[in-house]
Every structure is written in C-alpha cells, then in structure tokens.
PDB file of C-alpha atoms in Angstrom:
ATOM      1  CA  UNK S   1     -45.486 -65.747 169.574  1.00 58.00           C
ATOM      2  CA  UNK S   2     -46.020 -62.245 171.051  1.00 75.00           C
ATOM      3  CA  UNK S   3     -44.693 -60.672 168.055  1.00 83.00           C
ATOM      4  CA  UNK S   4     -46.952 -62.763 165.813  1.00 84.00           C
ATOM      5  CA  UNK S   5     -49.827 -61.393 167.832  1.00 85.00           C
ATOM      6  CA  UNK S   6     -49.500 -57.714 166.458  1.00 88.00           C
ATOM      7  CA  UNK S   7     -50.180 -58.707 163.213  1.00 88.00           C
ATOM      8  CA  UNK S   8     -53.931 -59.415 161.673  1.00 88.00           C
ATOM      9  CA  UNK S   9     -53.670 -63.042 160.512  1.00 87.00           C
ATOM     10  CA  UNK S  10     -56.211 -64.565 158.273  1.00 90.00           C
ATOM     11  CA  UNK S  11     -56.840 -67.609 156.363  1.00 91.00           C
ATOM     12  CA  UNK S  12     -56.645 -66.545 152.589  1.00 89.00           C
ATOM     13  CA  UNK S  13     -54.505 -67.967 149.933  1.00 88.00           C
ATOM     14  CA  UNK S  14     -53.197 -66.499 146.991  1.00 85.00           C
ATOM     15  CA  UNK S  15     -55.801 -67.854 143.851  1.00 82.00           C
ATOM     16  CA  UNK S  16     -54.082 -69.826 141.286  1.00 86.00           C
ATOM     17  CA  UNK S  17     -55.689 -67.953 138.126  1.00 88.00           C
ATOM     18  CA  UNK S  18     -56.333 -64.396 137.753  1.00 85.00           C
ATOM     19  CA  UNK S  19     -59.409 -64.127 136.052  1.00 88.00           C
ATOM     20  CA  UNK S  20     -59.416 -62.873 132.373  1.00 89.00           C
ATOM     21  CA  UNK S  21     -61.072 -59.839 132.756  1.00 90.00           C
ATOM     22  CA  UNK S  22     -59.066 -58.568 135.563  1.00 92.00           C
ATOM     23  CA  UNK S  23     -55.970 -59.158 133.448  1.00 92.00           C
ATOM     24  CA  UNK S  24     -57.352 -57.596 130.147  1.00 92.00           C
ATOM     25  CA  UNK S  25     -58.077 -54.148 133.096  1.00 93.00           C
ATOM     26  CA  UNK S  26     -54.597 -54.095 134.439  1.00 94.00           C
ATOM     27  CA  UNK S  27     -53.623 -54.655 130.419  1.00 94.00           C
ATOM     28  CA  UNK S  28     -55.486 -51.278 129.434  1.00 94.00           C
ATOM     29  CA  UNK S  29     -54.738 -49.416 132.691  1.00 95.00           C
ATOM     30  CA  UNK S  30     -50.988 -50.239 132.080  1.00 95.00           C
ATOM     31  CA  UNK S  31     -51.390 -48.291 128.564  1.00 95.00           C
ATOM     32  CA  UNK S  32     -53.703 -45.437 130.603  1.00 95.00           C
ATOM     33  CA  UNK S  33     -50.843 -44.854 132.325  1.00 95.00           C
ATOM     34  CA  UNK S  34     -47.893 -44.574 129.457  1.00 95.00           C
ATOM     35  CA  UNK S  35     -49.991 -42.448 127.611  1.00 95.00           C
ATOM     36  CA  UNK S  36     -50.759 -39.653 130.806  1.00 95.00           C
ATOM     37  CA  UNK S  37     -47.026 -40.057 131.635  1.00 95.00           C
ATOM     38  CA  UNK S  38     -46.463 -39.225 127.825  1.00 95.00           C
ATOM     39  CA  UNK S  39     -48.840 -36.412 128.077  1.00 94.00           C
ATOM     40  CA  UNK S  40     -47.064 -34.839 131.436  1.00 94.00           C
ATOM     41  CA  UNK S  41     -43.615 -35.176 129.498  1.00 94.00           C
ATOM     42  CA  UNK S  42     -44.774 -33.405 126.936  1.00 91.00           C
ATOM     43  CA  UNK S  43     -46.482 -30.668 128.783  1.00 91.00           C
ATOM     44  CA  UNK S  44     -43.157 -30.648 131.101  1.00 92.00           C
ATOM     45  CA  UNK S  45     -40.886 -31.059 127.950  1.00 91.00           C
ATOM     46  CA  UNK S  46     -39.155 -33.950 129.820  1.00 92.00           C
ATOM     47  CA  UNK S  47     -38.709 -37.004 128.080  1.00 91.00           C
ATOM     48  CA  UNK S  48     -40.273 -39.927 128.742  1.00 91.00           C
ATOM     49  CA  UNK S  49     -39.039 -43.354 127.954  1.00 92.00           C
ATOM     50  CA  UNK S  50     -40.211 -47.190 128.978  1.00 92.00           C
ATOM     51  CA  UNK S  51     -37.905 -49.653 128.193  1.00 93.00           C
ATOM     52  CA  UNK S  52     -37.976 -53.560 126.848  1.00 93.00           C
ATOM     53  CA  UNK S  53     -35.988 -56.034 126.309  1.00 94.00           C
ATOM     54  CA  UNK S  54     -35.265 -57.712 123.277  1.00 94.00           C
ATOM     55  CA  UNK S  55     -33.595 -60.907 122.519  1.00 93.00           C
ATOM     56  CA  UNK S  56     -30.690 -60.753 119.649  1.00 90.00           C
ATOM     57  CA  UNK S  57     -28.361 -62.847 118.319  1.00 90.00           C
ATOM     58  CA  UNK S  58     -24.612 -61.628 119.176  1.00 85.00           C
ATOM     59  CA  UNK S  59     -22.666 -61.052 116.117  1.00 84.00           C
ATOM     60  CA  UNK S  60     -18.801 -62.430 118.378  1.00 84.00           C
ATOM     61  CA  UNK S  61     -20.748 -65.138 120.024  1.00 85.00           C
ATOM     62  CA  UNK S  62     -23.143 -66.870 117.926  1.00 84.00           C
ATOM     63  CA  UNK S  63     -25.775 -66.482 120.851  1.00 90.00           C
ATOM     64  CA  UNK S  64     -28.767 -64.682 121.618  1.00 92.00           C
ATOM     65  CA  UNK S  65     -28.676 -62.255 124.344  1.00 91.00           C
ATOM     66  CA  UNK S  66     -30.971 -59.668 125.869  1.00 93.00           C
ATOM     67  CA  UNK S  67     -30.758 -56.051 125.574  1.00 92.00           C
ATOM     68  CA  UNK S  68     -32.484 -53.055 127.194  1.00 94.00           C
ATOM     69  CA  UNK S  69     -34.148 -50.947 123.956  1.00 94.00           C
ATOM     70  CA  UNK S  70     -36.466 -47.758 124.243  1.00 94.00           C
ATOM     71  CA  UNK S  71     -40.294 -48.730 123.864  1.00 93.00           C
ATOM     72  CA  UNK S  72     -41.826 -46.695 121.206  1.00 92.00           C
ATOM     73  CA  UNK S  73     -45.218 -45.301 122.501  1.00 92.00           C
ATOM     74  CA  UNK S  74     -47.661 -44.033 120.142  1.00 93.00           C
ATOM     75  CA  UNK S  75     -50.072 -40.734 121.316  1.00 93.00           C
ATOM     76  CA  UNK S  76     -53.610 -41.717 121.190  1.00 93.00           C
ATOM     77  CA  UNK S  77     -54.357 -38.074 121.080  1.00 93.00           C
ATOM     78  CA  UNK S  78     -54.282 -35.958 118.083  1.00 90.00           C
ATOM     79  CA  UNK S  79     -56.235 -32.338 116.815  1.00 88.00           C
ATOM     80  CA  UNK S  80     -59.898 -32.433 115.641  1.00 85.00           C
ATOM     81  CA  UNK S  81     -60.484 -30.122 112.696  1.00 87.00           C
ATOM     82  CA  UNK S  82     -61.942 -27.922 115.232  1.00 85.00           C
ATOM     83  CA  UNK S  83     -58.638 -26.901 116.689  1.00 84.00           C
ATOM     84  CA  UNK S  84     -59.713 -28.937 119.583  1.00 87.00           C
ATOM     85  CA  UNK S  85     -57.027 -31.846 121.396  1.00 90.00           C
ATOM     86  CA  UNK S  86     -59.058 -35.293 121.091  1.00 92.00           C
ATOM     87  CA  UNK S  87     -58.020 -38.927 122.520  1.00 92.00           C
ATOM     88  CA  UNK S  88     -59.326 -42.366 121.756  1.00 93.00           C
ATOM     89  CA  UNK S  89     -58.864 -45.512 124.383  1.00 93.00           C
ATOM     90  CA  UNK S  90     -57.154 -47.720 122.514  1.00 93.00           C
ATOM     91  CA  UNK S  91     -57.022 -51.490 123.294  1.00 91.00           C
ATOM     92  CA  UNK S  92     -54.853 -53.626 120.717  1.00 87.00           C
ATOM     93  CA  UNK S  93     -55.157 -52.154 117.564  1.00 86.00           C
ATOM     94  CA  UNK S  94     -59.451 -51.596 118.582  1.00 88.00           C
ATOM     95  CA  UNK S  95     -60.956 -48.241 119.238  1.00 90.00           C
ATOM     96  CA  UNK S  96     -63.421 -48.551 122.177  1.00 90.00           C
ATOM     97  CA  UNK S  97     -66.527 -46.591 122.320  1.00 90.00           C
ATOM     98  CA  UNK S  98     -66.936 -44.695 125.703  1.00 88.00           C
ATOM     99  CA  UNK S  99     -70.459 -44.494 124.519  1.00 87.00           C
ATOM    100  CA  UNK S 100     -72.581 -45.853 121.707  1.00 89.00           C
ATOM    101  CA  UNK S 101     -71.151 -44.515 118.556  1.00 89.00           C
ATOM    102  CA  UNK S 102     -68.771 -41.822 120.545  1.00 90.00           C
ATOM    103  CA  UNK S 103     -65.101 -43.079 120.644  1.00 90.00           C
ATOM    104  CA  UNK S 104     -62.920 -40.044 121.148  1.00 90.00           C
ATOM    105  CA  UNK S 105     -62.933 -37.284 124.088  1.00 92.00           C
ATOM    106  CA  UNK S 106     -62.683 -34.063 123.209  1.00 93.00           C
ATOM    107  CA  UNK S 107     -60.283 -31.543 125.916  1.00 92.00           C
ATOM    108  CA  UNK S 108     -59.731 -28.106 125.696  1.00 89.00           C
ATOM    109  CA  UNK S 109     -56.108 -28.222 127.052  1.00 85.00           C
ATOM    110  CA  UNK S 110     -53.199 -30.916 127.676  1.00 84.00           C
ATOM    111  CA  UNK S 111     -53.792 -30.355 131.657  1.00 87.00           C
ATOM    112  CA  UNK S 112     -57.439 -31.156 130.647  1.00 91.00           C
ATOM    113  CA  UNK S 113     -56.090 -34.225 128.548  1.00 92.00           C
ATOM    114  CA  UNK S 114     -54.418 -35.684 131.649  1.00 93.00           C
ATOM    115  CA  UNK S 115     -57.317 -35.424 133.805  1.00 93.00           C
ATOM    116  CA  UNK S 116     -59.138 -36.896 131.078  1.00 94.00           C
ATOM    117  CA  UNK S 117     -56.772 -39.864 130.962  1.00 94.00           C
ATOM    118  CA  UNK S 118     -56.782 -40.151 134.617  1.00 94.00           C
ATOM    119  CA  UNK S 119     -60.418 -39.924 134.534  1.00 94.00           C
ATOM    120  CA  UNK S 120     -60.940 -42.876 132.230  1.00 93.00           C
ATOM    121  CA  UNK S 121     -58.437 -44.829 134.054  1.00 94.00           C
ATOM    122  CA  UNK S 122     -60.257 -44.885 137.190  1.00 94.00           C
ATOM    123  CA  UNK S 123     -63.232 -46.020 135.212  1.00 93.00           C
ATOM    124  CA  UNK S 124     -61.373 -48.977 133.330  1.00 93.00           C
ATOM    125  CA  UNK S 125     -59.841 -50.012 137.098  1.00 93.00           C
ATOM    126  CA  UNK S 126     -63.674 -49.733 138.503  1.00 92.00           C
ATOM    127  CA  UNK S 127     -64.982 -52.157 135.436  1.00 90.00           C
ATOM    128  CA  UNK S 128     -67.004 -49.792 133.734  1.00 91.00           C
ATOM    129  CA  UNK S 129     -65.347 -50.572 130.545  1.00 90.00           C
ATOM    130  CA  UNK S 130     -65.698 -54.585 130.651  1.00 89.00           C
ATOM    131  CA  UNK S 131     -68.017 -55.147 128.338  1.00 90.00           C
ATOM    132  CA  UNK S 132     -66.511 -52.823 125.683  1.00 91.00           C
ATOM    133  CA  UNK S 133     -63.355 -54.038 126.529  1.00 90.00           C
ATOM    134  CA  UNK S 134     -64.220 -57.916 125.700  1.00 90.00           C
ATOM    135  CA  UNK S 135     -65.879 -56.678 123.005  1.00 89.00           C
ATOM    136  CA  UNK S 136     -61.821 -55.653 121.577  1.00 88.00           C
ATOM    137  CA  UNK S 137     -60.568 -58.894 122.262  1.00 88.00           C
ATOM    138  CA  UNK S 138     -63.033 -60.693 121.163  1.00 87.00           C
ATOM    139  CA  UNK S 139     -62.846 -58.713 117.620  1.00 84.00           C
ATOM    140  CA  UNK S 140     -59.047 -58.865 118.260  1.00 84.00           C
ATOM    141  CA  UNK S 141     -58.521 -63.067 119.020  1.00 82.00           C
ATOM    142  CA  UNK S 142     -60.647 -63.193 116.088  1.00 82.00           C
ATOM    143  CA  UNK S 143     -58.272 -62.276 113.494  1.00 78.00           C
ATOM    144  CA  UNK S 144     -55.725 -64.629 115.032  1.00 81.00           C
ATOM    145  CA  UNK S 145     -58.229 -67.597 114.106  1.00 75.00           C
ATOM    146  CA  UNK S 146     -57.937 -69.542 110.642  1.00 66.00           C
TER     147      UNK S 146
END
C-alpha cells in the first residue's frame, strides 16, 4: 500500500454523457485546429494532410473493407476586395457571427491569420461562442427535419 500512498486518490467517476455543448466545442475546436495547421503548411510550404477512412466494397472479394484516404480540407480564409486576408468560423455548412452582423476577421498577414485562428480557438474552448454556436446547429438539425 505504500506505493498507493504517493498518489492523490479521489472519489470521482468518469460521467456517462458528455454534455452537448461540450461536444459541439471540441467539434469546432477540432476544425480550429485543421484549418491553423493548414495555414502553417502553407506559410511553411509543407503539406498538410488528415486522413479518414472509408469503407469500400473490394472488387476480388465481394466485401467491404476499410481504407486510409486523404481528408479534403477546405480554407475558410480567402482575399477581401481590399487586398486584405479574411477568415470566417465555420460550423457545418453555418457562418457564425463573432459579433452581431460581423462574421469574418480581417488579418494583415498569414502569421497574423494563425494567431487569429489560435485566438478564436481559445475563445470557442473558453465557451464564449456557445450561444452562437447552438444557434448553427439548431439552424443546421433543422434542415434534417421533414
């Protein structure tokens, strides 16, 4: 039992459930971080790749297997007509407003763009996004409904 003793035991159990909106933040912060590796790539001129799997059906066999395929990540960023380098936070196929009626950042640079990414990550892990964030799904589970 002496070894036992160095640790700090306590009496927490893992929860069953997750809760939703913790899920729908690890969900966004996931595609934070794809899109600032994507942006260091770029500015490194390394490429980046994530990869999936995706079930086929073998052409010998007759059964489906899995097989490792390149993700294809999309840049939120693009160029405002201002010459300037601009990003949206994307969740689904939703724009979220950062701010009422303001849903793009404008940067000056692609360094700038990182720390802009990294920036808004932070926020989306703190929960300042929530509300915006349900507001997505919520627009997004909608279309699924009949």
């Amino acid at each position: 039992m002496s070894t036992l003793n160095q640790l700090k035991l306590v009496a927490v159990k893992k929860p069953l459930h997750t809760p939703v909106v913790e899920l729908r933040r690890r969900k966004l912060s996931t595609k934070l971080w794809e899109q600032i590796q994507l942006a260091k790539s770029q500015i490194s001129g390394q490429p980046f790749v994530v990869t999936k799997y995706r079930s086929i059906k073998d052409a010998d066999t007759g059964f489906r297997k899995q097989v490792e395929v390149p993700k294809r990540i999309k840049p939120w960023w693009f160029v405002s007509d201002s010459g300037k380098v601009c990003f949206s936070v994307r969740y689904g196929s939703w724009t979220i407003e950062l701010a009422k009626g303001k849903p793009s950042v404008e940067v000056a640079s692609a360094e700038d763009l990182v720390r802009a990414l990294e920036t808004v990550k932070q926020a989306v892990e703190a929960g300042e996004l929530d509300t915006e964030i349900e507001k997505a799904s919520a627009s997004l589970r909608s279309g699924f409904k009949r």
